[in-house]
Coordinates of C-alpha atoms in Angstrom, one line a residue:
X1 CA 26.0 6.0 18.7
X2 CA 28.3 3.4 18.0
X3 CA 26.9 1.0 15.2
X4 CA 26.9 -2.7 16.3
X5 CA 24.6 -5.7 15.7
X6 CA 21.7 -4.5 17.8
X7 CA 22.1 -0.6 18.3
X8 CA 21.7 2.1 15.3
X9 CA 20.6 5.8 14.5
X10 CA 17.3 4.7 13.0
X11 CA 15.5 0.9 12.4
X12 CA 13.3 1.4 9.8
X13 CA 10.0 -1.1 9.4
X14 CA 9.1 -2.3 5.9
X15 CA 11.6 -2.5 2.7
X16 CA 8.9 -0.8 0.4
X17 CA 9.5 2.7 -1.4
X18 CA 9.4 4.9 1.8
X19 CA 11.4 2.5 4.0
X20 CA 14.4 1.9 1.2
X21 CA 14.2 5.9 0.4
X22 CA 14.8 6.5 3.8
X23 CA 17.9 4.0 4.3
X24 CA 19.2 5.3 1.2
X25 CA 19.8 9.0 2.4
X26 CA 20.4 7.8 6.1
X27 CA 22.8 5.2 4.9
X28 CA 24.3 7.8 2.9
X29 CA 24.8 10.3 5.9
X30 CA 26.3 7.6 7.3
X31 CA 24.4 6.9 10.1
X32 CA 23.6 3.3 10.9
X33 CA 20.3 2.0 9.6
X34 CA 18.8 -1.1 9.3
X35 CA 15.6 -2.1 7.6
X36 CA 13.4 -4.6 8.8
X37 CA 11.0 -6.5 6.6
X38 CA 8.5 -9.4 6.4
X39 CA 8.2 -9.3 2.6
X40 CA 5.5 -9.0 0.3
X41 CA 3.6 -5.8 0.1
X42 CA 1.8 -3.8 -2.3
X43 CA 4.4 -2.5 -4.4
X44 CA 6.2 -6.0 -4.7
X45 CA 2.9 -7.3 -5.9
X46 CA 2.8 -4.9 -8.8
X47 CA 3.4 -5.8 -12.3
X48 CA 3.1 -2.5 -14.1
X49 CA 4.8 0.7 -12.5
X50 CA 4.1 3.6 -15.2
X51 CA 4.1 6.6 -13.3
X52 CA 7.1 6.8 -11.1
X53 CA 9.6 9.6 -12.5
X54 CA 12.5 7.9 -14.4
X55 CA 10.7 4.8 -15.1
X56 CA 8.7 4.5 -17.8
X57 CA 7.8 0.7 -17.0
X58 CA 8.8 -1.3 -14.2
X59 CA 7.1 -3.9 -12.1
X60 CA 7.3 -3.1 -8.1
X61 CA 9.2 -6.0 -7.5
X62 CA 12.4 -4.8 -10.1
X63 CA 11.9 -1.2 -8.6
X64 CA 12.3 -2.8 -4.8
X65 CA 15.1 -4.7 -5.8
X66 CA 17.2 -2.2 -7.5
X67 CA 16.4 0.2 -4.3
X68 CA 17.3 -2.3 -2.2
X69 CA 20.5 -2.9 -3.9
X70 CA 21.0 0.7 -4.0
X71 CA 20.4 1.2 0.1
X72 CA 22.8 -1.9 0.5
X73 CA 25.6 -0.3 -1.4
X74 CA 25.7 2.7 1.0
X75 CA 25.9 0.5 4.1
X76 CA 22.2 0.3 5.1
X77 CA 21.5 -3.5 6.5
X78 CA 18.2 -4.9 5.1
X79 CA 17.0 -8.0 7.1
X80 CA 14.0 -10.3 6.4
X81 CA 12.7 -10.3 9.9
X82 CA 8.6 -9.2 11.5
X83 CA 8.4 -6.6 14.2
X84 CA 6.5 -7.2 16.4
X85 CA 6.5 -4.3 18.8
X86 CA 8.2 -0.8 19.3
X87 CA 8.6 0.3 22.9
X88 CA 10.0 3.3 24.1
X89 CA 13.7 2.5 25.6
X90 CA 14.3 2.8 29.0
X91 CA 17.4 5.4 28.4
X92 CA 15.3 6.9 25.6
X93 CA 15.0 6.2 22.5
X94 CA 13.4 2.6 21.0
X95 CA 13.6 -0.8 21.3
X96 CA 12.4 -2.8 18.3
X97 CA 11.3 -6.2 19.0
X98 CA 11.2 -9.0 16.1
X99 CA 9.9 -12.6 15.7
X100 CA 13.3 -13.7 15.2
X101 CA 13.8 -12.7 19.4
X102 CA 16.6 -9.9 18.3
X103 CA 15.7 -6.6 20.3
X104 CA 17.2 -3.5 18.0
X105 CA 17.5 -0.1 19.6
X106 CA 17.6 3.1 17.9
X107 CA 17.3 6.9 18.7
X108 CA 14.4 7.0 16.0
X109 CA 12.3 4.5 14.7
X110 CA 10.5 5.1 10.7
X111 CA 7.1 2.7 10.0
X112 CA 6.8 2.0 6.0
X113 CA 5.1 -1.3 7.2
X114 CA 2.1 -0.2 4.4
X115 CA -0.9 -1.5 4.0
X116 CA -2.9 -5.0 2.7
X117 CA -5.8 -5.2 0.0
X118 CA -8.9 -6.4 1.2
X119 CA -9.8 -8.8 -1.4
X120 CA -13.0 -11.5 -1.8
X121 CA -12.2 -15.3 -2.5
X122 CA -12.2 -15.4 -5.9
X123 CA -10.7 -18.7 -7.8
X124 CA -8.4 -18.1 -10.1
X125 CA -7.7 -14.3 -9.2
X126 CA -3.8 -15.2 -8.9
X127 CA -3.7 -15.7 -13.0
X128 CA -5.1 -12.2 -13.0
X129 CA -4.2 -10.3 -10.4
X130 CA -1.7 -7.4 -11.6
X131 CA -2.5 -8.0 -15.3
X132 CA -6.0 -7.1 -15.4
X133 CA -7.2 -7.0 -11.7
X134 CA -6.6 -4.5 -10.1
X135 CA -7.3 -2.5 -6.7
X136 CA -6.0 1.1 -7.6
X137 CA -7.6 4.0 -9.9
X138 CA -4.5 6.2 -9.7
X139 CA -2.1 3.1 -10.2
X140 CA -3.9 0.9 -12.8
X141 CA -7.1 3.1 -13.9
X142 CA -4.4 3.8 -17.3
X143 CA -4.5 0.4 -17.9
X144 CA -8.2 -0.1 -18.1
X145 CA -8.6 2.3 -21.2
X146 CA -10.9 1.8 -23.9
X147 CA -11.4 -1.9 -22.2
X148 CA -14.6 -3.5 -21.2
X149 CA -14.4 -3.1 -17.5
X150 CA -16.1 -4.3 -14.5
X151 CA -16.0 -2.2 -10.9
X152 CA -16.5 -4.9 -8.2
X153 CA -17.2 -3.6 -4.6
X154 CA -19.8 -3.0 -1.9
X155 CA -19.8 0.4 -1.1
X156 CA -21.2 3.6 -2.2
X157 CA -17.2 4.3 -3.1
X158 CA -17.9 1.8 -5.6
X159 CA -20.4 3.5 -7.2
X160 CA -18.5 6.6 -7.2
X161 CA -15.5 4.8 -8.5
X162 CA -17.8 3.3 -11.5
X163 CA -18.4 7.2 -12.4
X164 CA -14.8 8.0 -12.0
X165 CA -13.4 5.4 -14.8
X166 CA -16.2 5.9 -16.8
X167 CA -15.3 9.7 -17.1
X168 CA -11.4 9.2 -17.1
X169 CA -11.1 5.4 -18.9
X170 CA -13.5 3.8 -20.6
X171 CA -17.3 3.9 -21.4
X172 CA -17.6 -0.1 -21.6
X173 CA -18.2 -0.1 -17.3
X174 CA -20.6 -2.7 -15.6
X175 CA -20.9 -2.5 -11.7
X176 CA -21.2 -5.4 -9.2
X177 CA -22.3 -5.0 -6.0
X178 CA -21.9 -7.6 -3.3
X179 CA -24.9 -6.9 -1.0
X180 CA -25.2 -2.9 -1.0
X181 CA -28.4 -1.4 -2.7
X182 CA -27.2 2.5 -3.6
X183 CA -29.6 5.1 -3.5
X184 CA -32.1 5.4 -6.2
X185 CA -31.0 8.8 -7.3
X186 CA -27.2 7.0 -7.9
X187 CA -29.7 4.4 -9.6
X188 CA -31.0 6.7 -12.0
X189 CA -27.3 8.0 -13.0
X190 CA -25.8 4.7 -13.8
X191 CA -28.8 3.9 -16.0
X192 CA -28.1 7.3 -17.5
X193 CA -24.8 6.6 -17.8
X194 CA -25.6 3.1 -19.3
X195 CA -23.4 1.4 -16.5
X196 CA -25.3 -2.4 -15.7
X197 CA -25.4 -2.8 -12.1
X198 CA -25.5 -6.7 -11.0
X199 CA -25.8 -7.9 -7.9
X200 CA -24.6 -11.1 -5.9
X201 CA -20.8 -12.8 -4.9
X202 CA -18.0 -13.2 -7.3
X203 CA -17.0 -16.9 -7.2
X204 CA -14.3 -17.2 -10.4
X205 CA -12.7 -15.3 -12.7
X206 CA -12.8 -16.7 -16.6
X207 CA -9.6 -16.5 -19.1
X208 CA -6.5 -18.4 -19.0
X209 CA -4.1 -15.9 -21.2
X210 CA -6.1 -12.5 -20.6
X211 CA -9.5 -12.3 -18.4
X212 CA -12.7 -13.1 -20.4
X213 CA -15.3 -12.4 -17.2
X214 CA -16.5 -13.0 -14.1
X215 CA -19.1 -16.0 -12.9
X216 CA -21.0 -15.4 -9.9
X217 CA -22.0 -17.9 -7.1
X218 CA -25.6 -18.2 -9.0
X219 CA -23.9 -18.8 -12.4
X220 CA -24.3 -15.5 -14.2
X221 CA -21.9 -14.5 -16.2
X222 CA -20.1 -10.9 -16.3
X223 CA -18.0 -10.5 -19.8
X224 CA -15.0 -8.1 -19.0
X225 CA -11.6 -7.6 -20.0
X226 CA -10.3 -5.9 -16.7
X227 CA -11.8 -5.5 -13.1
X228 CA -11.2 -2.5 -11.1
X229 CA -11.6 -4.1 -7.5
X230 CA -12.9 -1.3 -3.9
X231 CA -12.8 -3.2 -0.9
X232 CA -10.3 -1.3 0.9
X233 CA -7.2 -2.4 2.6
X234 CA -5.9 -3.6 6.2
X235 CA -3.3 -1.7 7.6
X236 CA -0.1 -3.4 8.5
X237 CA 0.2 -1.8 11.8
X238 CA 0.2 -4.4 14.6
X239 CA 3.5 -3.8 16.1
X240 CA 2.7 0.3 16.5
X241 CA -0.4 -0.8 19.5
X242 CA 0.2 0.3 22.8
X243 CA 2.2 3.6 21.7
X244 CA -1.3 5.9 22.1
X245 CA -0.4 7.5 18.6
X246 CA -2.5 9.9 17.7
X247 CA -5.2 9.1 14.3
X248 CA -7.1 10.7 12.4
X249 CA -10.7 11.5 12.9
X250 CA -12.2 8.0 11.8
X251 CA -9.5 6.6 14.3
X252 CA -8.1 4.7 11.1
X253 CA -4.8 6.5 9.6
X254 CA -1.9 7.7 11.9
X255 CA -1.6 11.6 12.2
X256 CA 1.9 13.0 11.1
X257 CA 3.5 16.7 10.9
X258 CA 5.2 18.1 8.0
X259 CA 8.2 16.2 8.6
X260 CA 6.4 12.5 8.9
X261 CA 6.7 12.5 12.4
X262 CA 3.9 11.0 14.6
X263 CA 2.5 12.1 17.9
X264 CA 5.5 10.5 19.3
X265 CA 8.5 12.3 18.8
X266 CA 11.2 10.2 17.1
X267 CA 8.6 7.8 15.8
X268 CA 8.0 8.5 12.0
X269 CA 5.6 7.2 10.2
X270 CA 5.5 7.2 5.7
X271 CA 3.7 5.9 3.0
X272 CA 0.0 4.8 3.4
X273 CA -0.1 4.4 7.1
X274 CA -0.4 8.2 7.4
X275 CA -2.5 10.4 6.3
X276 CA -1.3 10.8 3.0
X277 CA -2.4 9.6 -0.5
X278 CA -1.4 5.8 -1.2
X279 CA 1.3 6.5 -4.3
X280 CA 4.4 4.8 -4.3
X281 CA 6.6 8.1 -5.5
X282 CA 4.4 10.0 -2.4
X283 CA 5.8 7.3 -0.4
X284 CA 9.2 7.8 -1.6
X285 CA 9.3 11.4 -1.2
X286 CA 7.9 10.7 2.3
X287 CA 11.0 8.6 3.0
X288 CA 13.6 11.3 2.4
X289 CA 11.7 13.8 4.1
X290 CA 11.6 11.8 7.3
X291 CA 15.7 11.1 6.6
X292 CA 16.2 14.8 6.4
X293 CA 14.7 15.5 10.0
X294 CA 16.0 12.8 11.5
X295 CA 19.6 13.8 10.1
X296 CA 19.0 17.3 11.9
X297 CA 17.7 15.2 15.1
X298 CA 20.9 13.5 15.3
X299 CA 23.0 16.4 14.8
X300 CA 21.3 18.4 17.3
X301 CA 21.9 15.4 20.0

């Protein structure tokens, strides 16, 4: 395919770890590739990435900036645009429609747009988010080691998260559930493990330089140094609607094969949109897997 302003071998939706890793591979194959990114995302908001091979400690923003520069150095294009829809092309391949009005045509598409955390409205959360207010045990559980922790959520999984945090990271744990009432056996286990249970809606966080506690709407103050929130997330996948892609048994995430290809041939899905674990290094690996398979597909064509 001749590379021009609107036609590419691959369009990648999302400049996160999976999308940029795929872009690096594909650009090094000298394929025409463009990454469309609407900015933001979980990784860019991460202040401490400490479990990525080769980087003892780096912010998510720095990691992505380095990766984007690396992709551009091999000839990949990266544009700030919001993808509105992906459609099958009339002559094969795909048409990717963006908010800018542009239509990008490509033989293959990689969906790497990720997810967005669901979070309650808590005053001053922005001051502590990523520093002492966390949402992922795999990413930031270690940063709670030995600290006074408050686990916040509204589901049985939140209770299980509290047990896991105590087993791995700290003995000083409180649990805040907004409305959910855990079964009696769970309440007994919380009491036996010394985990104080609170009920109510969070209103604001306390502390200027560091987190000192959380205040409920009824005025109750819960002292804590770190918070692990557990409210789930939204898929950023609106542009995939109408394609009839296969989803998991819950009708939530997308099913892919071992090459990260979806049920629609030529459309790949990497990162937390598929049923794999949501981790930066895993998303990057999936981006590489998808890119290598796309290379094989394009060579066959």
